[in-house]
PDB file of C-alpha atoms in Angstrom:
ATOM      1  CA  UNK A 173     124.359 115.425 118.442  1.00 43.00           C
ATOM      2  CA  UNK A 174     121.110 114.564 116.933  1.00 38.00           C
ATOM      3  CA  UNK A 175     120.914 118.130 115.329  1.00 39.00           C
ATOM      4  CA  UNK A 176     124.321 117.577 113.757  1.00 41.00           C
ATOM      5  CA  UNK A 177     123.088 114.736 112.725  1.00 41.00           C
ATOM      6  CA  UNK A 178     119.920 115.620 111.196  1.00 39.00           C
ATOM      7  CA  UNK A 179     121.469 118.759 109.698  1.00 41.00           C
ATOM      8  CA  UNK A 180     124.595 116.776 108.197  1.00 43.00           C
ATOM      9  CA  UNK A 181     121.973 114.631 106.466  1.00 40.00           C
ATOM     10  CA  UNK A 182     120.317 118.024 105.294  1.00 44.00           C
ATOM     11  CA  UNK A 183     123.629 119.126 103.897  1.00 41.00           C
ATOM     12  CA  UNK A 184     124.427 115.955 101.946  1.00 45.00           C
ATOM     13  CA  UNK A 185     121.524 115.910 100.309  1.00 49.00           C
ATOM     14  CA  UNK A 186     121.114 119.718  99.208  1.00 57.00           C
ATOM     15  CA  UNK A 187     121.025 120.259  95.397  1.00 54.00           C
ATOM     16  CA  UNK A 188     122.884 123.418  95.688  1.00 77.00           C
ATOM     17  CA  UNK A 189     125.937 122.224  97.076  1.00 90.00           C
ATOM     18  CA  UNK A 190     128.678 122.669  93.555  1.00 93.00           C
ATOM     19  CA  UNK A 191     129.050 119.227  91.417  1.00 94.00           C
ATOM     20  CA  UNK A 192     132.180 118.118  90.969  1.00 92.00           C
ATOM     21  CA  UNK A 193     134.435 120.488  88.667  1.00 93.00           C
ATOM     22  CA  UNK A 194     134.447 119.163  85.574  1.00 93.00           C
ATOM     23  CA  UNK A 195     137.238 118.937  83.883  1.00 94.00           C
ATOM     24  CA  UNK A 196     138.840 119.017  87.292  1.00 94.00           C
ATOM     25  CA  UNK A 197     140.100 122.096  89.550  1.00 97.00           C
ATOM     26  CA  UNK A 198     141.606 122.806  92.084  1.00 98.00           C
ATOM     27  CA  UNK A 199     140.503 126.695  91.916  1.00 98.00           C
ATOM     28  CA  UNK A 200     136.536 127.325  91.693  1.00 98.00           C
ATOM     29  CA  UNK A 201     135.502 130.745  91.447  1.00 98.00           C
ATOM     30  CA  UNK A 202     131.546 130.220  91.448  1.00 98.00           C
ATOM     31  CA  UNK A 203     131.354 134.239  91.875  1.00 98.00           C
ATOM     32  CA  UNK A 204     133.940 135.264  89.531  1.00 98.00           C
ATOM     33  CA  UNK A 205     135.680 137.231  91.625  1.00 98.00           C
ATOM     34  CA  UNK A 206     139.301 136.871  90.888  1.00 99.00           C
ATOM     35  CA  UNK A 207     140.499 137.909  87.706  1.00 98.00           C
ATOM     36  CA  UNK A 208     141.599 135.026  84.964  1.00 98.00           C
ATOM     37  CA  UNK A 209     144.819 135.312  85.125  1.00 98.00           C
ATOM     38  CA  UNK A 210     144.804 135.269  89.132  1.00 99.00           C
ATOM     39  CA  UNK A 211     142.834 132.018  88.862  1.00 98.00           C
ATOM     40  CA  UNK A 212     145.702 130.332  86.758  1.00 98.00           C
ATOM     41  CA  UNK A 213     148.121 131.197  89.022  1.00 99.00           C
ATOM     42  CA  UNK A 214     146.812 129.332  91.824  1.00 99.00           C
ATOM     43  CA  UNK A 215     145.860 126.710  90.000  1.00 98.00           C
ATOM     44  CA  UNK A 216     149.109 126.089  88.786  1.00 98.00           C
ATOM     45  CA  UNK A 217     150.569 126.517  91.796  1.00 98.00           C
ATOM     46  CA  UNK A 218     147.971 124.741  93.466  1.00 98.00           C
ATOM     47  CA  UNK A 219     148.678 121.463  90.849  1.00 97.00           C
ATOM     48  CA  UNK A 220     152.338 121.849  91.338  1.00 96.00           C
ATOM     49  CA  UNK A 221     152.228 120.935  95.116  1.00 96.00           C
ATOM     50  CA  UNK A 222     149.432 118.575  94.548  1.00 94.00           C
ATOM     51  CA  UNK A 223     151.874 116.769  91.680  1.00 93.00           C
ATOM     52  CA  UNK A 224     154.955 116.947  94.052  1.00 92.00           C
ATOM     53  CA  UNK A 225     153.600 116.063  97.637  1.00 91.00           C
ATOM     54  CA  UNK A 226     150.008 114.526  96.997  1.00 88.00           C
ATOM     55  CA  UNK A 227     147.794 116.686  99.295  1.00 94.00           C
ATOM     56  CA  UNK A 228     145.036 118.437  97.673  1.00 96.00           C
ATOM     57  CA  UNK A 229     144.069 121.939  98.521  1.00 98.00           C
ATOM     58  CA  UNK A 230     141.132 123.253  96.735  1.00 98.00           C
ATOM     59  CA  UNK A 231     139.946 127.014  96.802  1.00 99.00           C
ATOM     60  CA  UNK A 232     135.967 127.246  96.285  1.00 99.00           C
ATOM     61  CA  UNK A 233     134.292 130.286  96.353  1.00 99.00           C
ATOM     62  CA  UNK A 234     130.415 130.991  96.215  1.00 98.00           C
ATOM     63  CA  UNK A 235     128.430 134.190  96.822  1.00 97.00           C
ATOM     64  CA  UNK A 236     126.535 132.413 100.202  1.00 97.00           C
ATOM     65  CA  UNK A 237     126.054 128.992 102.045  1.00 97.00           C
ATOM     66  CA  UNK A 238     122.744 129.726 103.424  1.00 92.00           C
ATOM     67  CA  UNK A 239     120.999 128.516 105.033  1.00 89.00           C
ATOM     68  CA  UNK A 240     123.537 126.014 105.867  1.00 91.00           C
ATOM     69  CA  UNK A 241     126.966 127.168 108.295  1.00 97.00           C
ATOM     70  CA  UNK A 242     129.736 127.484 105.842  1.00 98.00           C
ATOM     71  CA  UNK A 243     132.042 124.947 108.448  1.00 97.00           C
ATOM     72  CA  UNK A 244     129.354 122.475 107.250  1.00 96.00           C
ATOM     73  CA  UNK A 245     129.398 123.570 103.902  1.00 98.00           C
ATOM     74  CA  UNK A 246     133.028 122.799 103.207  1.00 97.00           C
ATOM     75  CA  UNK A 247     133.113 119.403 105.357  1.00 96.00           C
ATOM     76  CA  UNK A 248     130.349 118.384 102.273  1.00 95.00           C
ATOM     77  CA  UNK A 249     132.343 119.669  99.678  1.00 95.00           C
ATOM     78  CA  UNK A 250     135.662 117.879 100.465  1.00 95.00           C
ATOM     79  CA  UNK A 251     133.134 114.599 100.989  1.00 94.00           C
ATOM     80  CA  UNK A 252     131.177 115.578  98.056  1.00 93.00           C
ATOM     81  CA  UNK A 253     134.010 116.183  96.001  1.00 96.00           C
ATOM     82  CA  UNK A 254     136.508 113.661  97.196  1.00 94.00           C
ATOM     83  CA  UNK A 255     139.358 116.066  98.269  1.00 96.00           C
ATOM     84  CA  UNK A 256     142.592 114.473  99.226  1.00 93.00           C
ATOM     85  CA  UNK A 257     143.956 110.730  98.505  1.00 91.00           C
ATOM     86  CA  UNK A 258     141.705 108.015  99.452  1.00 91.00           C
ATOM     87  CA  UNK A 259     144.182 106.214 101.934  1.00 89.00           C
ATOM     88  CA  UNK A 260     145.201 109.770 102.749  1.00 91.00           C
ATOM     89  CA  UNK A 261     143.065 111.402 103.777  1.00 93.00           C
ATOM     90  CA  UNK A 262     145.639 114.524 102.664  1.00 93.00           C
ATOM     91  CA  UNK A 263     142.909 117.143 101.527  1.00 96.00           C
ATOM     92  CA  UNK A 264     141.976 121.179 102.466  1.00 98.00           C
ATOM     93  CA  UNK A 265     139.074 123.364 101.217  1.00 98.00           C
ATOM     94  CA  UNK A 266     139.347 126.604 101.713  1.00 99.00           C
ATOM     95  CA  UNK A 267     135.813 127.798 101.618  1.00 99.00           C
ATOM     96  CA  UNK A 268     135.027 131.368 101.059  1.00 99.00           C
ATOM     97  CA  UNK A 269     131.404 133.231 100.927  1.00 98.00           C
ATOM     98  CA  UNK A 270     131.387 136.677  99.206  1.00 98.00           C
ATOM     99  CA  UNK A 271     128.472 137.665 100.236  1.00 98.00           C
ATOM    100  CA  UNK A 272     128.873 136.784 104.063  1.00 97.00           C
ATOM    101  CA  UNK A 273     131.953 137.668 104.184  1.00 98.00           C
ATOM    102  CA  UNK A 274     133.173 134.545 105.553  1.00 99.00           C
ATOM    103  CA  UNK A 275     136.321 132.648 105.088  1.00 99.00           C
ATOM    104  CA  UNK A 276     136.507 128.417 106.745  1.00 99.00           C
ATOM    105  CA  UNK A 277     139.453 125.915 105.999  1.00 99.00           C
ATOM    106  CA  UNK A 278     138.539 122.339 105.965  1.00 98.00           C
ATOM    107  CA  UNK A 279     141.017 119.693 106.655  1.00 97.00           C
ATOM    108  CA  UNK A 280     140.568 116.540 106.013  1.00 95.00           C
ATOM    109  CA  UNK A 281     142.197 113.527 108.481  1.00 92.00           C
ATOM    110  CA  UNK A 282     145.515 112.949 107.295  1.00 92.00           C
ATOM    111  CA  UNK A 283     145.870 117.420 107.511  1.00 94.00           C
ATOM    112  CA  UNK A 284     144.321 117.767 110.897  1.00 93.00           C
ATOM    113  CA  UNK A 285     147.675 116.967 112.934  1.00 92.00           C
ATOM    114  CA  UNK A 286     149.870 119.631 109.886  1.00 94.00           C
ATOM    115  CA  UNK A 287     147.065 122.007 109.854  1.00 95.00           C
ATOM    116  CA  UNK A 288     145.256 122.005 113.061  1.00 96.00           C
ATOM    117  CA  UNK A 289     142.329 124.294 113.968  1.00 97.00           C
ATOM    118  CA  UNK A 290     144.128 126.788 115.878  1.00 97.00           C
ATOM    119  CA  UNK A 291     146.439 127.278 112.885  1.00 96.00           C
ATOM    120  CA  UNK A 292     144.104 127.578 110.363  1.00 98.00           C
ATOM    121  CA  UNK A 293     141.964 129.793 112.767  1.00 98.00           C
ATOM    122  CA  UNK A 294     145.062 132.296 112.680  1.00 98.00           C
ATOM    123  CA  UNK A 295     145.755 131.844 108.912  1.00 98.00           C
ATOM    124  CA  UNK A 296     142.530 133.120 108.722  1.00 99.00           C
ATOM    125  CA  UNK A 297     142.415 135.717 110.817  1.00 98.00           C
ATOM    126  CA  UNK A 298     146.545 136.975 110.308  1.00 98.00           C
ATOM    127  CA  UNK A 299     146.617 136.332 106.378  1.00 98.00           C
ATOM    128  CA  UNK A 300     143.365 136.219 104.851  1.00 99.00           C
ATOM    129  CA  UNK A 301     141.005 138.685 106.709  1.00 99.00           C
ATOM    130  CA  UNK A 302     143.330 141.782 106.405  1.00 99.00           C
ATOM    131  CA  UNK A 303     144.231 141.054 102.588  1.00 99.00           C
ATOM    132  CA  UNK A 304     140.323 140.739 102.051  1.00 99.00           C
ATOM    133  CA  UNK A 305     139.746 144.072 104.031  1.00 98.00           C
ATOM    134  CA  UNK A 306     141.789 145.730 101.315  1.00 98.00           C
ATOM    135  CA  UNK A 307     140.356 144.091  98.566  1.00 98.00           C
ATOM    136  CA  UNK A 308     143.574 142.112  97.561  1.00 99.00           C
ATOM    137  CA  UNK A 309     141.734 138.935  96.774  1.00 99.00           C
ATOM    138  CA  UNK A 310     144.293 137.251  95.226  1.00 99.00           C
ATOM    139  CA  UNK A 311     147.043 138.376  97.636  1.00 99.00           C
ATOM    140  CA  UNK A 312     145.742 136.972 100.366  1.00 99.00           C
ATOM    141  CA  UNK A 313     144.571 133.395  98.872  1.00 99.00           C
ATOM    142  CA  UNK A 314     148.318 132.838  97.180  1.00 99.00           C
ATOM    143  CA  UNK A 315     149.512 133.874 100.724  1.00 98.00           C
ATOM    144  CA  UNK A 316     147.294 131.679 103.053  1.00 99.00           C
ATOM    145  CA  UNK A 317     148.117 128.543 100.202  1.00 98.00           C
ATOM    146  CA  UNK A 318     151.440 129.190 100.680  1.00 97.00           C
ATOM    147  CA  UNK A 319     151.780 129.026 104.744  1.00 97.00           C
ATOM    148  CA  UNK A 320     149.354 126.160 104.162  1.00 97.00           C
ATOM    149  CA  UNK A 321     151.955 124.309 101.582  1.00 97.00           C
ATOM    150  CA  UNK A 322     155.094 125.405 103.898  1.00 95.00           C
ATOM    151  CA  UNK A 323     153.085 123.788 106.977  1.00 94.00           C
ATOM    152  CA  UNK A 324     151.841 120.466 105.268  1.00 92.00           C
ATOM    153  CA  UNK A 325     155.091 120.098 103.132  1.00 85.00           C
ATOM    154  CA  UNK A 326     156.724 116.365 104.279  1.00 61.00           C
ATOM    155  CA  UNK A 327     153.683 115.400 105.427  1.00 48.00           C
ATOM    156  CA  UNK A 328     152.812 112.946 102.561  1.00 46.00           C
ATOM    157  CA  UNK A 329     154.696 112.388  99.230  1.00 50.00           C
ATOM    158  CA  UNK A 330     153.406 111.574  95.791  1.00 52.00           C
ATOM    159  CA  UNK A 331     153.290 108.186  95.188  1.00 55.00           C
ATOM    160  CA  UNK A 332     155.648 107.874  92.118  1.00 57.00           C
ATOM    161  CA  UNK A 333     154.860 107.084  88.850  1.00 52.00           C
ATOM    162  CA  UNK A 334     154.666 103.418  87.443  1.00 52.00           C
ATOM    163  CA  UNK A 335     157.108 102.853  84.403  1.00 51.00           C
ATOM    164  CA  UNK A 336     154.622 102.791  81.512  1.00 49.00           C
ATOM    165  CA  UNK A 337     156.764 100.845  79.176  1.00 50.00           C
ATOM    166  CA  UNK A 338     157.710  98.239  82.210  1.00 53.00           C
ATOM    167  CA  UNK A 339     161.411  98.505  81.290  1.00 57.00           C
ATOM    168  CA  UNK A 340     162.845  99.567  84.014  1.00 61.00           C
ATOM    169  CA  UNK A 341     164.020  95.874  84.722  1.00 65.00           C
ATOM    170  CA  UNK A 342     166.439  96.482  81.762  1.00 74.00           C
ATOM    171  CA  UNK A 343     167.658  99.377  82.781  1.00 75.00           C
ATOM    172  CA  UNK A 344     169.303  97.423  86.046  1.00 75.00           C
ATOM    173  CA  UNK A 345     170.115  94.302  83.528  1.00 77.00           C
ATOM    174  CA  UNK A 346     172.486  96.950  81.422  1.00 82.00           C
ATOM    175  CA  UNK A 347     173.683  98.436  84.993  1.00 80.00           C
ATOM    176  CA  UNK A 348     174.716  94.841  86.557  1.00 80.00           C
ATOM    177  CA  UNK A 349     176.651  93.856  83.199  1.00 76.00           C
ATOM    178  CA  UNK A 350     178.592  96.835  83.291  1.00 85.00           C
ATOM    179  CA  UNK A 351     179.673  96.500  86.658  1.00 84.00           C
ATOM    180  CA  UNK A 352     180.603  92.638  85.914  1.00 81.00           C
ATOM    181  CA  UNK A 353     182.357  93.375  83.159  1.00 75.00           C
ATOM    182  CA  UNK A 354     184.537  96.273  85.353  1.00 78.00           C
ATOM    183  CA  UNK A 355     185.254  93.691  88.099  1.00 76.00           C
ATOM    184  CA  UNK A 356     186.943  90.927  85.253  1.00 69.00           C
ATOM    185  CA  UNK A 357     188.507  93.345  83.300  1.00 71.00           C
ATOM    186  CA  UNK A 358     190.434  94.544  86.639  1.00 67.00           C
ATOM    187  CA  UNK A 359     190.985  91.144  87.616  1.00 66.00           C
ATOM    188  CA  UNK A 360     192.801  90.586  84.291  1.00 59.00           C
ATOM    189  CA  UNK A 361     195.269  93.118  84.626  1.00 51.00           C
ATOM    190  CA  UNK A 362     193.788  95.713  82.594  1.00 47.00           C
ATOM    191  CA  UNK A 363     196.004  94.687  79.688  1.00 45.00           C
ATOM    192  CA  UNK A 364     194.628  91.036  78.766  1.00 42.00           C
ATOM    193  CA  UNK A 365     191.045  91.668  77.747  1.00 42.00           C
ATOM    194  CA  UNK A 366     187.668  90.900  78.083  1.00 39.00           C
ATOM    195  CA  UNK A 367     187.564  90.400  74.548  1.00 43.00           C
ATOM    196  CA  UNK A 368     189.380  89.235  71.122  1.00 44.00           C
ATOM    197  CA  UNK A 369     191.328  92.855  70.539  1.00 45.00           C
ATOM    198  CA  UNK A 370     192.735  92.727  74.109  1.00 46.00           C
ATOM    199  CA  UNK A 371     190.848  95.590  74.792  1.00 47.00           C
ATOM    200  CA  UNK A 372     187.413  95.923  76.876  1.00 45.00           C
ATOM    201  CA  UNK A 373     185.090  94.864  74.869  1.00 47.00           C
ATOM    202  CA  UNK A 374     182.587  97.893  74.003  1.00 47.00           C
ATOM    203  CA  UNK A 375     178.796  97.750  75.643  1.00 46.00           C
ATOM    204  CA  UNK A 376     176.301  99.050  73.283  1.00 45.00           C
ATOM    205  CA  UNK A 377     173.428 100.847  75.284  1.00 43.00           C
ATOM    206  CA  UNK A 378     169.413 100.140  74.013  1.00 42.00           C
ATOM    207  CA  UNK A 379     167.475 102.974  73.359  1.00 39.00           C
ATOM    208  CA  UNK A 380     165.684 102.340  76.991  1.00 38.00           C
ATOM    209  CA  UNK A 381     168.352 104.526  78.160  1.00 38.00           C
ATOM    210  CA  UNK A 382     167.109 107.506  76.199  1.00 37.00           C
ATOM    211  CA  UNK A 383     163.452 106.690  77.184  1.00 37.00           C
ATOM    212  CA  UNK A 384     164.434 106.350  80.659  1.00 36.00           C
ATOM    213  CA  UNK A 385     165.585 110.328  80.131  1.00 36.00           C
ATOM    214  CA  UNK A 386     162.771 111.502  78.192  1.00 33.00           C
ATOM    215  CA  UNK A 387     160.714 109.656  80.868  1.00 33.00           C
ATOM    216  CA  UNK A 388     161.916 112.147  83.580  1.00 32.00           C
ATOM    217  CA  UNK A 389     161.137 114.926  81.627  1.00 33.00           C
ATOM    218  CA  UNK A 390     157.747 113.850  80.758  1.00 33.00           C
ATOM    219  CA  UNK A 391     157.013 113.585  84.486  1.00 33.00           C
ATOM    220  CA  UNK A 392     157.885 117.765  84.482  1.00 34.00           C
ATOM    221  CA  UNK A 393     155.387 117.881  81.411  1.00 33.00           C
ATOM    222  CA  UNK A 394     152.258 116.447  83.541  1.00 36.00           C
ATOM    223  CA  UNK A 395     152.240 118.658  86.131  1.00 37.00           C
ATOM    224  CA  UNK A 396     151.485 121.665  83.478  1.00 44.00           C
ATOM    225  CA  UNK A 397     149.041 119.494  81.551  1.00 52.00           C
ATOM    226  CA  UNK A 398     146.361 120.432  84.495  1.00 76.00           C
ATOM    227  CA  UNK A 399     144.716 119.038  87.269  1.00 81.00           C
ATOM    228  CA  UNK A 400     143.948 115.074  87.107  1.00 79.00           C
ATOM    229  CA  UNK A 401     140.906 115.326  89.644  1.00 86.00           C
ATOM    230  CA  UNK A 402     140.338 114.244  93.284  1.00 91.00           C
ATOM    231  CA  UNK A 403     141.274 111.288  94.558  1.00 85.00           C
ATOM    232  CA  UNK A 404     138.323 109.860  97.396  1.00 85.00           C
ATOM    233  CA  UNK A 405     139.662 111.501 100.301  1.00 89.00           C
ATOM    234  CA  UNK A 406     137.030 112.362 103.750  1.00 86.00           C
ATOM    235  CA  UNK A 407     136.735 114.739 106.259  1.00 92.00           C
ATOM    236  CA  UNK A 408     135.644 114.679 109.605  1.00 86.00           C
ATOM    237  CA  UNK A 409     135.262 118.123 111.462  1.00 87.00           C
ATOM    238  CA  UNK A 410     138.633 119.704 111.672  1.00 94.00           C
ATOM    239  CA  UNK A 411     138.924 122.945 110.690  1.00 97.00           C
ATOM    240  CA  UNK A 412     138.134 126.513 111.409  1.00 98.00           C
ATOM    241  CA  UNK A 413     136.152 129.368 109.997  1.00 98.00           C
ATOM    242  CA  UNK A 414     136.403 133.350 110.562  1.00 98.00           C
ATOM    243  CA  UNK A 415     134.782 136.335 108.922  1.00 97.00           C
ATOM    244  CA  UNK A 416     136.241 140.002 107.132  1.00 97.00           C
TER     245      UNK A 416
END
């Protein structure tokens, strides 16, 4: 325990852990081993589930984590980093050494009970290791994210949006006048009217109506604007780690 401890403080305090990305990402290729275009892919697809569900995977990839274990190594990067929602807890790092050859998957609290060790010890060793073998990078990253994604999906959902323009009380003002105004015009018979004409008197709808619709399709527009950044979440020591 001591020697955990001791070499945890070690590892928090080693310069050559990776800063922060900055801007944010959720894909880090320190090595530049993946072509560009592979790197957008997951990325996208790696901001997509992070805009739709809230947990935050994170792909990192260095050429060694000497002289530190690489289990350690990605603990202090989802710590460092802040992987996952604060009150979450709803991060992964999938770590991955080049030069070692070794692969470890990091989950942070709130992923330990979706993802637990003996699954990520076979996504590992069933998904990753064999595409690696072969030299198909990418296949085998987009493949282990996506039995990660199908595993952790309904775990957590994204918290939604606040109304920037706060009119979304109006929007339920306009709905409860319409219904009123249904319930006396019924009650008078549907030929006396609710107005001068005899008629039903016509309801004239703000432009917070065509807001509210532009609203929902702005919220389709964020998720390809990029990654926002991590959001504080911790990690205690589930996970597992295998090698190629």
């Amino acid at each position: 325990m001591l020697v955990f401890f001791s070499f945890t403080l070690r590892a928090q305090d080693n310069p050559d852990l990776p800063e922060r990305p900055n801007p944010p990402r959720l894909v880090n290729d320190l090595v530049g081993i993946l072509q560009p275009q592979e790197r957008e892919q997951l990325e996208r697809k790696l901001v997509a589930y992070n805009d739709s569900a809230s947990t935050q995977i994170t792909i990192v990839i260095v050429k060694t984590t000497d002289p530190y274990p690489i289990g350690d190594y990605a603990f202090q990067i989802g710590r460092k980093w802040g992987v996952g929602q604060k009150d979450k807890n709803n991060g992964l790092v999938i770590c991955w050494a080049t030069q070692t050859r070794k692969v470890f998957i990091a989950t942070g609290y709130g992923l330990e009970g979706a993802i637990p060790d003996a699954i990520a010890k076979r996504i590992i060793s069933e998904t990753i290791a064999p595409a690696f073998k072969q030299e198909q990078y990418y296949a085998g990253l987009d493949a282990a994210t996506t039995e990660i994604i199908k595993r952790a999906r309904g775990e957590y959902k994204a918290e939604p949006k606040a109304d920037d323009d706060g009119n979304g009380w109006i929007i339920w003002l306009i709905l409860g006048f319409i219904i009123l105004a249904i319930i006396f015009r019924n009650r008078g018979g549907g030929g006396s009217g609710y107005g001068r004409g005899g008629g039903f008197a016509p309801v004239f709808f703000p432009t917070t109506f065509s807001g509210w619709g532009s609203s929902s399709g702005g919220g389709g527009g964020d998720s390809g604007g990029g990654f926002g950044g991590f959001g504080g979440g911790s990690f205690g020591g589930g996970g597992a780690g295998g090698d190629y």
